Coordinates of C-alpha atoms in Angstrom, one line a residue:
M1 CA -0.2 -0.3 0.1
S2 CA 1.0 2.8 -0.8
R3 CA 1.4 6.1 1.1
E4 CA -0.9 8.0 -0.5
T5 CA -3.5 5.8 -0.6
R6 CA -2.6 4.3 3.7
D7 CA -6.0 4.3 6.2
D8 CA -4.8 7.6 8.3
R9 CA -7.7 6.9 10.4
T10 CA -5.8 3.2 10.5
E11 CA -2.7 5.2 11.5
E12 CA -3.8 7.3 14.2
H13 CA -4.7 4.2 15.9
H14 CA -1.5 3.2 16.3
R15 CA -0.5 6.5 17.6
K16 CA -2.8 6.5 20.7
A17 CA -2.5 3.0 21.5
D18 CA 1.5 2.7 21.9
P19 CA 1.9 4.3 25.1
P20 CA 5.3 7.5 25.8
V21 CA 8.8 6.3 25.1
D22 CA 11.7 7.5 25.4
R23 CA 13.8 7.6 23.0
H24 CA 16.9 8.2 23.6
R25 CA 16.9 5.2 26.8
S26 CA 14.4 3.1 24.6
S27 CA 17.3 1.3 23.2
G28 CA 20.3 0.9 21.2
R29 CA 19.1 3.2 18.4
V30 CA 20.5 5.8 17.5
D31 CA 19.7 8.8 15.5
V32 CA 21.7 10.7 14.1
P33 CA 21.3 14.8 14.0
I34 CA 19.4 16.3 10.9
E35 CA 20.0 19.7 12.5
G36 CA 22.3 20.6 8.6
L37 CA 19.2 19.5 6.4
A38 CA 16.7 21.1 5.9
L39 CA 14.3 19.0 5.3
P40 CA 11.0 17.6 6.1
R41 CA 10.7 16.6 10.5
G42 CA 7.6 15.6 11.9
E43 CA 5.1 12.8 11.4
G44 CA 3.1 14.0 8.3
G45 CA 4.3 14.1 4.9
E46 CA 5.8 16.2 3.7
A47 CA 6.5 18.0 -0.4
V48 CA 10.3 18.6 -1.4
E49 CA 11.0 19.8 -4.1
H50 CA 13.9 18.8 -5.8
R51 CA 15.4 19.2 -9.5
D52 CA 12.0 18.4 -11.4
R53 CA 10.5 16.0 -8.9
V54 CA 8.5 16.1 -5.6
Y55 CA 8.7 14.0 -3.1
H56 CA 6.8 13.1 -0.1
L57 CA 9.1 13.0 3.1
R58 CA 8.9 12.7 6.6
G59 CA 11.0 13.2 9.7
S60 CA 11.7 9.4 10.0
E61 CA 12.7 9.1 6.7
S62 CA 14.5 12.6 6.3
R63 CA 16.7 10.8 9.3
L64 CA 17.2 7.2 7.7
L65 CA 18.3 9.4 4.3
H66 CA 20.5 11.5 6.1
T67 CA 22.1 8.0 8.6
A68 CA 22.8 6.1 5.3
G69 CA 24.5 8.8 3.4
A70 CA 25.7 9.5 6.2
F71 CA 27.6 6.1 7.1
R72 CA 27.5 5.1 3.1
V73 CA 25.9 1.4 4.6
V74 CA 24.1 0.8 7.5
P75 CA 22.5 -3.2 7.8
A76 CA 18.6 -2.2 7.4
T77 CA 18.3 -4.2 11.4
D78 CA 20.0 -1.5 13.5
L79 CA 17.9 0.9 11.2
A80 CA 15.1 -0.4 12.5
A81 CA 16.2 -1.0 16.4
G82 CA 14.4 1.0 18.5
R83 CA 11.8 2.2 16.4
L84 CA 8.1 2.3 17.4
S85 CA 5.9 0.0 14.6
A86 CA 7.8 -1.7 13.0
D87 CA 5.8 -1.8 9.8
A88 CA 6.1 1.9 10.0
F89 CA 10.1 1.2 10.0
K90 CA 9.1 -1.2 6.9
E91 CA 6.3 1.4 5.4
D92 CA 9.8 3.5 4.8
L93 CA 12.4 1.0 3.3
R94 CA 9.2 1.1 0.8
H95 CA 8.1 4.7 0.5
L96 CA 11.6 6.0 0.0
S97 CA 12.7 2.4 -2.3
H98 CA 9.7 3.1 -3.9
Q99 CA 10.7 7.0 -4.8
G100 CA 14.3 6.3 -5.9
L101 CA 15.5 7.7 -2.8
I102 CA 17.8 4.2 -1.0
E103 CA 18.5 0.1 -2.4
R104 CA 18.5 -2.6 -0.4
R105 CA 21.0 -4.8 -1.2
T106 CA 22.4 -7.9 0.5
I107 CA 26.3 -8.7 1.5
P108 CA 28.4 -10.4 3.2
I109 CA 29.5 -9.0 6.4
N110 CA 32.4 -10.5 9.2
H111 CA 30.7 -13.8 6.7
E112 CA 26.6 -13.6 6.9
P113 CA 24.9 -12.1 5.2
T114 CA 22.9 -9.1 5.4
R115 CA 21.0 -6.8 4.2
V116 CA 22.1 -3.5 4.3
V117 CA 20.6 0.2 2.8
V118 CA 22.9 2.7 0.9
L119 CA 21.6 6.0 -0.6
T120 CA 21.1 6.1 -4.7
R121 CA 22.4 8.9 -6.9
E122 CA 19.3 9.9 -6.8
G123 CA 18.9 10.2 -2.7
K124 CA 22.4 12.3 -2.5
A125 CA 22.3 15.0 -4.8
L126 CA 18.3 15.4 -2.7
L127 CA 20.6 15.5 0.3
D128 CA 23.5 17.7 -1.1
D129 CA 21.3 20.5 -2.7
R130 CA 18.5 20.8 0.9
R131 CA 22.0 21.7 2.9
D132 CA 21.0 23.4 5.2
E133 CA 24.7 25.8 5.7
G134 CA 23.5 28.2 8.1
T135 CA 23.0 25.3 10.4
G136 CA 26.8 23.7 9.3
G137 CA 25.2 21.1 7.3
R138 CA 28.0 21.7 4.6
T139 CA 30.6 19.9 6.9
Q140 CA 28.8 16.9 6.5
Q141 CA 29.4 14.7 3.1
Y142 CA 27.3 11.8 1.6
H143 CA 28.2 8.5 -0.3
A144 CA 25.8 6.4 -3.1
G145 CA 26.1 3.4 -3.6
L146 CA 28.7 0.1 -3.0
V147 CA 31.7 1.4 -4.4
K148 CA 33.8 0.5 -2.3
P149 CA 33.6 -3.3 -2.5
L150 CA 37.0 -3.8 0.2
E151 CA 36.1 -1.6 2.5
L152 CA 31.9 -2.1 2.7
G153 CA 32.2 -4.4 5.7
H154 CA 33.5 -1.6 7.9
D155 CA 31.6 1.3 6.8
A156 CA 28.0 -1.3 7.4
Q157 CA 29.9 -1.3 11.4
L158 CA 30.5 1.9 11.8
Y159 CA 27.3 2.3 12.8
H160 CA 27.0 0.5 15.9
V161 CA 29.6 2.5 18.1
H162 CA 27.6 4.8 18.7
A163 CA 24.6 2.0 19.9
R164 CA 23.7 2.3 23.8
S165 CA 24.0 -1.4 24.1
I166 CA 28.1 -0.8 24.0
Y167 CA 27.9 1.3 26.6
R168 CA 26.2 -0.4 29.3
A169 CA 28.4 -4.0 28.6
L170 CA 31.1 -2.2 30.4
Q171 CA 29.2 -0.7 32.6
Q172 CA 29.7 3.1 31.2
D173 CA 25.5 4.0 30.5
D174 CA 26.5 7.4 30.5
N175 CA 30.1 8.0 29.0
R176 CA 30.5 10.9 26.8
N177 CA 30.8 9.1 23.6
R178 CA 27.4 8.7 22.8
R179 CA 26.7 12.3 22.8
R180 CA 26.0 13.6 20.0
T181 CA 29.1 15.0 18.1
S182 CA 30.5 16.0 15.0
A183 CA 31.5 13.9 11.8
A184 CA 35.7 14.6 12.1
A185 CA 35.3 13.9 15.4
I186 CA 33.8 10.7 15.0
A187 CA 36.2 9.8 12.7
R188 CA 38.9 9.9 14.9
K189 CA 37.5 8.1 17.2
L190 CA 37.4 5.4 14.7
M191 CA 40.9 5.8 13.6
I192 CA 42.0 4.7 16.9
L193 CA 39.7 2.1 17.3
D194 CA 40.7 0.3 13.5
F195 CA 43.6 0.6 15.4
V196 CA 44.1 -1.0 18.3
L197 CA 41.2 -3.8 16.8
G198 CA 44.3 -4.4 14.6
E199 CA 46.8 -5.0 18.0
P200 CA 44.9 -8.1 18.8
G201 CA 48.0 -9.5 20.6
T202 CA 48.9 -6.0 23.1
E203 CA 47.2 -5.9 26.6
W204 CA 45.1 -2.0 26.5
Y205 CA 44.7 0.4 29.1
A206 CA 41.2 3.1 28.2
T207 CA 39.4 4.6 31.3
E208 CA 41.1 6.8 33.1
A209 CA 41.0 4.8 36.4
D210 CA 42.8 2.4 34.3
K211 CA 45.5 4.5 33.6
V212 CA 45.6 5.9 36.9
A213 CA 45.7 2.3 38.2
F214 CA 48.5 1.1 36.5
F215 CA 50.8 4.2 36.4
T216 CA 50.5 4.9 40.5
Q217 CA 50.0 1.2 41.5
R218 CA 51.8 -0.6 39.4
L219 CA 54.5 1.7 38.4
G220 CA 55.2 3.9 41.2
V221 CA 54.7 7.4 39.4
P222 CA 53.6 9.8 41.4
P223 CA 50.1 11.5 40.6
R224 CA 51.5 14.6 40.1
D225 CA 53.9 13.6 37.2
L226 CA 50.9 12.2 34.9
P227 CA 49.3 13.7 32.7
Q228 CA 45.6 16.1 34.5
R229 CA 44.1 19.3 34.1
R230 CA 42.5 21.3 36.7
F231 CA 39.1 22.4 36.4
A232 CA 37.4 24.7 38.7
S233 CA 34.0 24.2 39.9
D234 CA 31.3 27.2 39.5
D235 CA 30.3 26.8 42.9
Q236 CA 33.2 28.8 45.0
R237 CA 32.3 25.9 47.6
L238 CA 33.8 23.6 46.3
T239 CA 37.7 22.8 45.2
S240 CA 38.6 21.9 41.9
T241 CA 38.3 18.6 40.1
T242 CA 41.8 17.5 38.9
R243 CA 41.1 14.9 35.8
Y244 CA 44.1 12.5 33.8
F245 CA 44.9 11.6 31.0
V246 CA 42.6 13.7 29.1
H247 CA 43.2 12.9 25.9
K248 CA 41.4 9.7 26.7
L249 CA 43.9 7.6 24.4
P250 CA 44.6 3.8 24.4
I251 CA 47.7 3.5 26.4
G252 CA 48.9 -0.7 25.6
V253 CA 51.4 -3.0 27.0
A254 CA 52.9 -5.5 24.6
G255 CA 56.3 -7.7 23.6
D256 CA 59.1 -9.4 25.1
P257 CA 60.1 -7.3 27.8
P258 CA 56.8 -5.7 28.3
R259 CA 56.7 -2.1 26.6
L260 CA 54.4 0.7 26.5
H261 CA 52.6 1.6 23.8
F262 CA 51.4 5.2 23.7
V263 CA 48.3 6.0 21.1
T264 CA 48.5 9.2 19.6
L265 CA 46.5 10.8 16.1
A266 CA 49.1 12.6 14.3
L267 CA 46.7 14.9 11.6
D268 CA 49.0 18.2 11.7
P269 CA 51.7 18.2 8.7
S270 CA 54.1 20.2 10.5
G271 CA 54.5 17.7 13.4
Q272 CA 52.7 20.0 16.6
G273 CA 49.8 17.8 17.4
L274 CA 52.7 15.3 18.4
A275 CA 54.6 18.0 20.6
S276 CA 51.7 19.0 22.7
F277 CA 51.0 15.9 22.7
L278 CA 54.5 15.3 24.1
H279 CA 54.6 18.2 26.1
D280 CA 51.6 16.9 28.4
H281 CA 53.1 13.4 28.9
A282 CA 57.1 14.2 29.3
R283 CA 57.0 13.8 33.2
L284 CA 54.3 10.9 33.0
L285 CA 57.8 9.6 29.8
S286 CA 60.3 10.7 32.3
H287 CA 59.9 7.7 34.8
L288 CA 59.8 4.7 32.1
P289 CA 62.8 4.1 30.7
D290 CA 61.2 2.6 27.2
W291 CA 58.1 3.6 25.7
T292 CA 56.6 3.9 22.2
I293 CA 54.7 7.1 20.7
V294 CA 52.3 5.7 18.2
A295 CA 51.6 8.1 15.7
V296 CA 48.1 6.9 13.8
G297 CA 46.9 8.6 10.4
P298 CA 44.1 7.6 8.0
K299 CA 44.8 5.6 4.4
G300 CA 47.2 8.0 1.9
W301 CA 48.5 9.7 5.8
A302 CA 51.9 12.0 5.4
G303 CA 51.7 13.1 8.5
E304 CA 54.6 10.6 9.6
T305 CA 57.0 13.9 8.3
G306 CA 56.4 16.7 10.4
C307 CA 56.6 13.7 13.0
R308 CA 60.0 12.4 12.8
P309 CA 61.2 16.2 13.6
Q310 CA 60.1 16.6 16.4
F311 CA 59.9 13.4 17.9
D312 CA 63.9 13.0 17.3
R313 CA 64.2 16.5 18.8
Y314 CA 62.3 16.2 22.1
V315 CA 64.7 12.2 22.1
A316 CA 67.8 14.1 21.7
G317 CA 67.2 16.5 24.3
I318 CA 66.3 20.0 21.7
P319 CA 64.6 22.6 23.0
A320 CA 61.4 23.2 20.5
T321 CA 62.8 26.5 20.8
S322 CA 66.1 28.7 19.7
M323 CA 66.0 30.7 22.7
A324 CA 68.7 30.9 25.6
W325 CA 67.4 29.8 28.3
D326 CA 68.2 31.0 32.5
R327 CA 69.2 28.5 34.6
R328 CA 67.7 31.0 37.9
E329 CA 65.4 31.7 35.5
V330 CA 63.7 28.4 35.3
A331 CA 65.0 27.3 38.6
R332 CA 62.8 30.4 39.7
Y333 CA 60.4 29.4 37.4
F334 CA 59.8 25.3 39.5
V335 CA 60.8 26.6 42.5
T336 CA 57.2 28.7 42.7
R337 CA 54.9 26.2 40.0
R338 CA 55.9 24.0 42.5
A339 CA 54.0 26.4 45.2
V340 CA 51.6 27.1 43.0
D341 CA 50.6 23.3 41.9
A342 CA 50.5 22.7 45.7
N343 CA 48.1 25.2 46.0
D344 CA 50.5 26.9 49.0
L345 CA 50.1 30.6 48.6
A346 CA 50.8 32.4 50.9
H347 CA 54.4 33.0 51.1
L348 CA 54.3 34.1 47.3
S349 CA 53.0 37.9 45.6
V350 CA 51.3 39.2 43.3
T351 CA 54.3 39.4 41.4
D352 CA 55.4 35.8 42.0
L353 CA 52.1 34.4 40.7
N354 CA 52.6 36.8 37.8
H355 CA 56.2 35.5 36.7
C356 CA 55.0 32.0 37.3
R357 CA 52.9 32.5 34.7
E358 CA 54.6 34.1 32.2
A359 CA 57.3 31.2 32.7
R360 CA 55.7 28.6 32.5
R361 CA 54.4 30.2 28.7
Q362 CA 57.9 31.2 28.2
F363 CA 58.8 27.0 28.9
A364 CA 55.8 25.6 27.6
D365 CA 58.3 22.3 25.9
P366 CA 59.0 19.0 26.7
I367 CA 61.6 19.1 27.3
V368 CA 60.7 21.3 30.8
E369 CA 58.5 19.5 32.0
T370 CA 60.4 16.0 31.7
L371 CA 63.0 19.2 33.5
Y372 CA 61.1 19.1 35.9
A373 CA 59.9 16.0 37.0
R374 CA 63.2 15.0 37.3
W375 CA 64.1 18.0 39.9
L376 CA 60.8 17.7 42.0
V377 CA 62.8 14.0 43.0
D378 CA 66.2 15.0 43.7
G379 CA 66.4 18.8 43.7
D380 CA 69.0 21.4 42.4
R381 CA 71.9 18.8 40.8
V382 CA 69.2 17.9 38.0
L383 CA 69.3 21.8 37.5
N384 CA 73.4 21.1 38.1
E385 CA 73.1 18.8 35.4
W386 CA 71.4 20.7 32.8
S387 CA 72.9 23.2 30.2
A388 CA 70.3 25.0 27.8
G389 CA 70.4 22.8 24.8
S390 CA 71.7 19.1 25.7
L391 CA 69.2 17.8 27.6
T392 CA 70.1 13.9 26.4
R393 CA 70.7 12.6 30.2
V394 CA 67.2 14.0 31.7
V395 CA 65.6 12.3 28.9
S396 CA 64.7 8.9 28.8
R397 CA 64.8 6.3 26.0
G398 CA 61.4 5.9 23.6
A399 CA 60.8 5.2 19.7
L400 CA 58.4 6.7 17.5
R401 CA 56.7 4.6 15.5
A402 CA 53.6 5.4 12.1
C403 CA 51.0 3.8 11.2
E404 CA 48.9 3.9 8.4
L405 CA 45.3 2.8 8.1
P406 CA 43.6 0.8 5.9
Y407 CA 40.9 3.9 5.2
T408 CA 40.4 6.6 4.6
Y409 CA 37.9 8.6 6.6
E410 CA 36.8 10.3 3.4
Q411 CA 32.8 9.5 4.1
F412 CA 33.2 12.2 7.5
G413 CA 34.5 15.3 6.0
D414 CA 38.2 16.3 5.0
E415 CA 37.7 19.3 9.2
A416 CA 40.2 18.5 11.2
G417 CA 42.7 15.9 9.2
V418 CA 40.2 14.4 8.2
C419 CA 40.4 13.5 4.0

């Protein structure tokens, strides 16, 4: 039965019979936001003009089109999960297929035949034409057809990353990764996930709690030397909150003897992203005898060209800046910073605090972070051994590994280094 001739009274009866449902809590289904599309969002059908045709769509069909186009290939069972009416979902598929906007195909996923939904060229053209650039729709790319056979299984499973059932199984129902986010941010998370899945022999530490426990309890690293950020509370009566490993990137242990592997994305051709990563982890790395930084990028990635000089400079103990550092100024900065970090401000003047703030900018270098971590343990002896431009004795042994993934992730657009 077509959309135009179905019994409206029967549809009204079903709507009344269905109890209220919280769509965000009822299932693992994902509603990909369509804020960037000028398409119908209500439950009533609306006419949509495109080129020389008029399509009739309702909100559920707009979301279905957007999801299929954004993820390239989506299993039909995933699109149906959580829908209030299986019949209404099937009718959406039939109606969109009848209008030539989608097609349903069967492809192998994990060696099992799976029914999937993809956009047709007409469907992609409609979405491209209905982007609302005023709300950011121009950043989303849409894809039509089964054009990359080798990546079909991969693309068809991208949809699962947001499913509530995954986070419920991990006992992290409120994990921030379920929040709606940009396509480029999703791509970066998937790059990391694809790398981790390709390293089955590695023991991974993913959560903040697991990482803190591993380094402080097993390796004896002081909490003060872990990568961290301090967040002030809006309520003046409450103390600030310290969060560790805010990059939320996996850390693995592999090899014989075991060696630590710090994974990071290196999408910036200049290598500045890696330099910032080293800066944030310098104090932790100073406690480790051996470690590896794994720089990950998509297919066709050329990020290693920029990463290698930054890494070699750090391991060689060469500051990122050519500015000469005065030992007395570095010592003053360390003393003041230690007091500030401990919130021991009673003996510090406004001049001291301003100097510390300026010095923190001046000495924003991973080498200085490494030196500071050693100074907290060994005192001025470290400064006596130090001379500007030669810090090889305070930098531990490290290696850089570049990993190019087999996927381009081009379906997520070209923002933030995603090609």
